[in-house]
GROMACS .gro file of C-alpha atoms in nm:
model
  226
    1MET     CA    1   0.274   4.723  -3.625
    2LYS     CA    2   0.264   5.075  -3.715
    3GLN     CA    3   0.256   5.348  -3.387
    4GLN     CA    4  -0.103   5.483  -3.513
    5GLU     CA    5  -0.246   5.121  -3.511
    6ARG     CA    6  -0.058   5.021  -3.155
    7ARG     CA    7  -0.269   5.336  -3.034
    8THR     CA    8  -0.594   5.255  -3.161
    9VAL     CA    9  -0.583   4.894  -3.029
   10ARG     CA   10  -0.479   5.025  -2.715
   11ARG     CA   11  -0.771   5.246  -2.670
   12ARG     CA   12  -1.006   4.961  -2.761
   13ILE     CA   13  -0.869   4.736  -2.472
   14PHE     CA   14  -0.927   5.031  -2.230
   15ALA     CA   15  -1.266   5.092  -2.355
   16ILE     CA   16  -1.377   4.744  -2.298
   17ALA     CA   17  -1.186   4.690  -1.984
   18ALA     CA   18  -1.347   5.008  -1.839
   19GLY     CA   19  -1.704   4.894  -1.984
   20GLY     CA   20  -1.607   4.548  -1.786
   21ALA     CA   21  -1.523   4.748  -1.472
   22ALA     CA   22  -1.866   4.915  -1.496
   23LEU     CA   23  -2.068   4.595  -1.532
   24GLY     CA   24  -1.857   4.397  -1.250
   25LEU     CA   25  -1.943   4.698  -1.007
   26GLY     CA   26  -2.321   4.681  -1.105
   27VAL     CA   27  -2.312   4.301  -1.023
   28ALA     CA   28  -2.139   4.377  -0.700
   29ALA     CA   29  -2.400   4.617  -0.573
   30THR     CA   30  -2.672   4.372  -0.635
   31LEU     CA   31  -2.521   4.116  -0.459
   32ALA     CA   32  -2.461   4.319  -0.147
   33ALA     CA   33  -2.832   4.390  -0.086
   34TRP     CA   34  -2.871   4.109   0.198
   35THR     CA   35  -3.153   4.085   0.400
   36ASP     CA   36  -3.247   3.946   0.765
   37THR     CA   37  -3.556   3.919   0.999
   38GLU     CA   38  -3.622   3.873   1.375
   39TRP     CA   39  -3.952   3.786   1.526
   40VAL     CA   40  -4.071   3.783   1.898
   41PHE     CA   41  -4.389   3.666   2.055
   42GLY     CA   42  -4.583   3.748   2.391
   43GLY     CA   43  -4.541   3.445   2.611
   44ASP     CA   44  -4.588   3.318   2.962
   45GLY     CA   45  -4.257   3.241   3.043
   46ALA     CA   46  -4.307   2.873   2.973
   47GLY     CA   47  -4.372   2.879   2.623
   48GLY     CA   48  -4.753   2.929   2.604
   49PRO     CA   49  -4.944   3.228   2.513
   50GLY     CA   50  -4.895   3.529   2.730
   51VAL     CA   51  -5.190   3.751   2.669
   52GLY     CA   52  -5.524   3.672   2.795
   53THR     CA   53  -5.829   3.772   2.965
   54SER     CA   54  -5.899   3.745   3.351
   55THR     CA   55  -6.174   3.526   3.504
   56PHE     CA   56  -6.473   3.667   3.709
   57ALA     CA   57  -6.692   3.409   3.880
   58ILE     CA   58  -6.872   3.371   4.235
   59GLU     CA   59  -6.967   3.100   4.445
   60GLN     CA   60  -7.206   3.029   4.726
   61ASN     CA   61  -7.260   2.815   5.050
   62THR     CA   62  -7.579   2.743   5.198
   63ASP     CA   63  -7.437   2.527   5.480
   64ALA     CA   64  -7.554   2.773   5.742
   65PRO     CA   65  -7.486   2.851   6.032
   66THR     CA   66  -7.127   2.720   6.003
   67PHE     CA   67  -7.090   2.783   5.628
   68ASP     CA   68  -6.784   2.501   5.650
   69GLY     CA   69  -6.937   2.302   5.363
   70PRO     CA   70  -6.840   2.283   5.015
   71TRP     CA   71  -6.862   2.635   4.813
   72ASP     CA   72  -7.053   2.562   4.481
   73ASP     CA   73  -7.112   2.743   4.147
   74GLU     CA   74  -7.516   2.751   4.085
   75PRO     CA   75  -7.567   2.986   3.790
   76GLU     CA   76  -7.899   2.863   3.683
   77ASN     CA   77  -8.265   2.889   3.878
   78PRO     CA   78  -8.341   2.739   4.108
   79GLY     CA   79  -7.969   2.721   4.231
   80GLY     CA   80  -7.856   2.604   4.591
   81GLU     CA   81  -8.107   2.526   4.847
   82MET     CA   82  -8.156   2.757   5.157
   83VAL     CA   83  -8.347   2.564   5.418
   84PHE     CA   84  -8.567   2.813   5.623
   85SER     CA   85  -8.597   2.803   5.982
   86ALA     CA   86  -8.890   2.618   6.160
   87VAL     CA   87  -9.156   2.822   6.298
   88ASP     CA   88  -9.264   2.580   6.547
   89ILE     CA   89  -9.312   2.190   6.577
   90LEU     CA   90  -9.515   2.256   6.235
   91GLY     CA   91  -9.205   2.340   6.052
   92THR     CA   92  -9.202   2.632   5.795
   93ASP     CA   93  -9.591   2.665   5.782
   94LEU     CA   94  -9.669   3.020   5.846
   95SER     CA   95  -9.983   3.173   6.004
   96PRO     CA   96 -10.042   3.536   5.980
   97GLY     CA   97  -9.749   3.731   6.170
   98ASP     CA   98  -9.503   3.447   6.145
   99SER     CA   99  -9.126   3.474   5.976
  100VAL     CA  100  -8.896   3.210   5.878
  101TYR     CA  101  -8.526   3.264   5.810
  102ALA     CA  102  -8.237   3.136   5.566
  103SER     CA  103  -7.918   3.235   5.502
  104VAL     CA  104  -7.629   3.203   5.225
  105ALA     CA  105  -7.290   3.336   5.193
  106LEU     CA  106  -7.107   3.452   4.858
  107ARG     CA  107  -6.732   3.507   4.745
  108THR     CA  108  -6.536   3.504   4.438
  109LYS     CA  109  -6.358   3.183   4.309
  110ALA     CA  110  -5.990   3.156   4.396
  111THR     CA  111  -5.884   3.253   4.035
  112SER     CA  112  -6.127   3.528   4.006
  113ILE     CA  113  -6.098   3.903   4.002
  114ALA     CA  114  -6.283   4.116   4.230
  115GLY     CA  115  -6.657   4.260   4.176
  116ASP     CA  116  -6.977   4.341   4.319
  117VAL     CA  117  -7.315   4.152   4.353
  118GLU     CA  118  -7.671   4.286   4.371
  119LEU     CA  119  -7.974   4.094   4.487
  120GLN     CA  120  -8.269   4.070   4.256
  121PRO     CA  121  -8.668   4.033   4.351
  122ALA     CA  122  -8.772   3.660   4.393
  123VAL     CA  123  -8.912   3.443   4.114
  124PRO     CA  124  -9.073   3.111   4.150
  125ALA     CA  125  -8.817   2.845   4.181
  126ALA     CA  126  -8.768   2.647   3.829
  127GLY     CA  127  -8.881   2.277   3.842
  128ILE     CA  128  -8.964   2.294   4.219
  129PRO     CA  129  -9.336   2.195   4.303
  130ALA     CA  130  -9.532   2.462   4.429
  131ASP     CA  131  -9.904   2.471   4.554
  132ASP     CA  132  -9.998   2.831   4.478
  133PRO     CA  133 -10.169   2.806   4.139
  134ASP     CA  134 -10.320   3.151   4.145
  135GLY     CA  135 -10.003   3.300   4.300
  136LEU     CA  136 -10.192   3.450   4.567
  137LEU     CA  137  -9.959   3.324   4.874
  138PHE     CA  138  -9.633   3.439   4.661
  139ALA     CA  139  -9.793   3.789   4.608
  140ALA     CA  140  -9.878   3.828   4.966
  141LEU     CA  141  -9.550   3.735   5.136
  142ASP     CA  142  -9.308   4.008   5.262
  143VAL     CA  143  -8.913   3.959   5.246
  144ARG     CA  144  -8.642   4.143   5.431
  145VAL     CA  145  -8.280   4.078   5.360
  146ALA     CA  146  -7.982   4.163   5.602
  147THR     CA  147  -7.621   4.136   5.480
  148SER     CA  148  -7.262   4.171   5.646
  149ALA     CA  149  -6.891   4.102   5.529
  150THR     CA  150  -6.857   3.900   5.885
  151ALA     CA  151  -7.096   3.613   5.981
  152PHE     CA  152  -7.409   3.709   6.190
  153ALA     CA  153  -7.706   3.496   6.361
  154CYS     CA  154  -7.982   3.431   6.115
  155ASP     CA  155  -8.294   3.557   6.309
  156ALA     CA  156  -8.497   3.803   6.398
  157THR     CA  157  -8.183   3.981   6.540
  158ALA     CA  158  -8.008   4.034   6.243
  159PHE     CA  159  -8.244   4.303   6.174
  160THR     CA  160  -8.174   4.499   6.472
  161GLY     CA  161  -7.796   4.445   6.537
  162GLY     CA  162  -7.488   4.562   6.278
  163ALA     CA  163  -7.615   4.390   5.973
  164THR     CA  164  -7.733   4.625   5.672
  165ILE     CA  165  -8.065   4.581   5.558
  166ILE     CA  166  -8.059   4.570   5.184
  167ALA     CA  167  -8.424   4.473   5.112
  168ASP     CA  168  -8.786   4.538   5.270
  169GLY     CA  169  -9.085   4.480   5.105
  170ASP     CA  170  -9.333   4.244   4.926
  171LEU     CA  171  -9.162   3.920   4.797
  172ALA     CA  172  -9.263   3.968   4.450
  173SER     CA  173  -9.091   4.310   4.357
  174THR     CA  174  -8.827   4.401   4.617
  175GLY     CA  175  -8.457   4.331   4.531
  176GLY     CA  176  -8.145   4.467   4.704
  177ASP     CA  177  -8.118   4.841   4.693
  178SER     CA  178  -7.738   4.822   4.703
  179ALA     CA  179  -7.425   4.619   4.570
  180GLN     CA  180  -7.202   4.459   4.825
  181ALA     CA  181  -6.824   4.422   4.718
  182LEU     CA  182  -6.607   4.085   4.693
  183ALA     CA  183  -6.260   4.071   4.701
  184ALA     CA  184  -6.056   3.873   4.448
  185ALA     CA  185  -5.948   3.532   4.493
  186SER     CA  186  -6.184   3.433   4.783
  187GLY     CA  187  -6.032   3.743   4.960
  188SER     CA  188  -6.373   3.812   5.131
  189VAL     CA  189  -6.727   3.652   5.216
  190GLN     CA  190  -7.055   3.834   5.222
  191TYR     CA  191  -7.334   3.691   5.426
  192TYR     CA  192  -7.694   3.729   5.390
  193CYS     CA  193  -7.975   3.652   5.590
  194PHE     CA  194  -8.351   3.633   5.435
  195GLU     CA  195  -8.641   3.699   5.656
  196VAL     CA  196  -8.965   3.568   5.455
  197THR     CA  197  -9.300   3.686   5.654
  198LEU     CA  198  -9.688   3.620   5.602
  199PRO     CA  199  -9.805   3.934   5.708
  200GLU     CA  200 -10.088   4.014   5.983
  201SER     CA  201 -10.278   4.207   5.725
  202VAL     CA  202 -10.400   3.864   5.568
  203ASN     CA  203 -10.610   3.855   5.837
  204ASP     CA  204 -10.823   4.174   5.692
  205GLU     CA  205 -10.927   3.990   5.409
  206ASP     CA  206 -11.306   3.902   5.376
  207ASP     CA  207 -11.175   3.545   5.366
  208PRO     CA  208 -10.820   3.466   5.528
  209SER     CA  209 -10.842   3.102   5.490
  210ILE     CA  210 -10.790   3.153   5.105
  211TYR     CA  211 -10.400   3.168   5.210
  212MET     CA  212 -10.436   2.828   5.410
  213ASP     CA  213 -10.258   2.506   5.310
  214ARG     CA  214 -10.045   2.687   5.031
  215ALA     CA  215  -9.698   2.638   4.942
  216VAL     CA  216  -9.428   2.843   4.758
  217ALA     CA  217  -9.054   2.824   4.671
  218PRO     CA  218  -8.905   3.153   4.615
  219ALA     CA  219  -8.571   3.189   4.409
  220TRP     CA  220  -8.343   3.491   4.435
  221GLU     CA  221  -8.081   3.565   4.184
  222PHE     CA  222  -7.750   3.761   4.265
  223VAL     CA  223  -7.626   3.947   3.956
  224ALA     CA  224  -7.236   3.979   3.981
  225THR     CA  225  -7.051   4.208   3.811
  226SER     CA  226  -6.662   4.326   3.765
   0.00000   0.00000   0.00000
């Protein structure tokens, strides 16, 4: 083969080799683009969900005066039953000037965060028969409520001792004038004493006998917030 022809073939071989090298580098660059991913999740340390919401709930005990009975959850009217003290041998039947007393204790549940509770005005107890068709007795009654973070006797002395009086007025429109704090996880107890009075002023009516032989069942709501 002539020298000129050998040079031409050699140049062609070099050109093809160079083109193949360029193509080879392109393929190698594409294959080198590896990917990988990693995930994490918010757990509770035992494989469950680790981000949740807190619980706020209160419970009551009407087992006065020791409050060693069960704590109950009563979120609907009429709620738990407070038993009023007897006026005399006739029981809770009021005459003008008489008062009766009943108590309840509140706390947060064992799994609850802290919060506050505030007493609302009385309303008729749902589903409890009453004998006051025109609401005359309900409107005439007065109420006082004393409260303390320590247990105290629920009688007339409750309103002259160290307890705080949070309500004093007519039954139908008087609620608590302040909120009481409850610690988290049943960490504190708030005690309440209710005094319901038939005022002597009913004797000033033209016919006081219109209040005789009546019966009502007031119910109170504690609104709790956290």
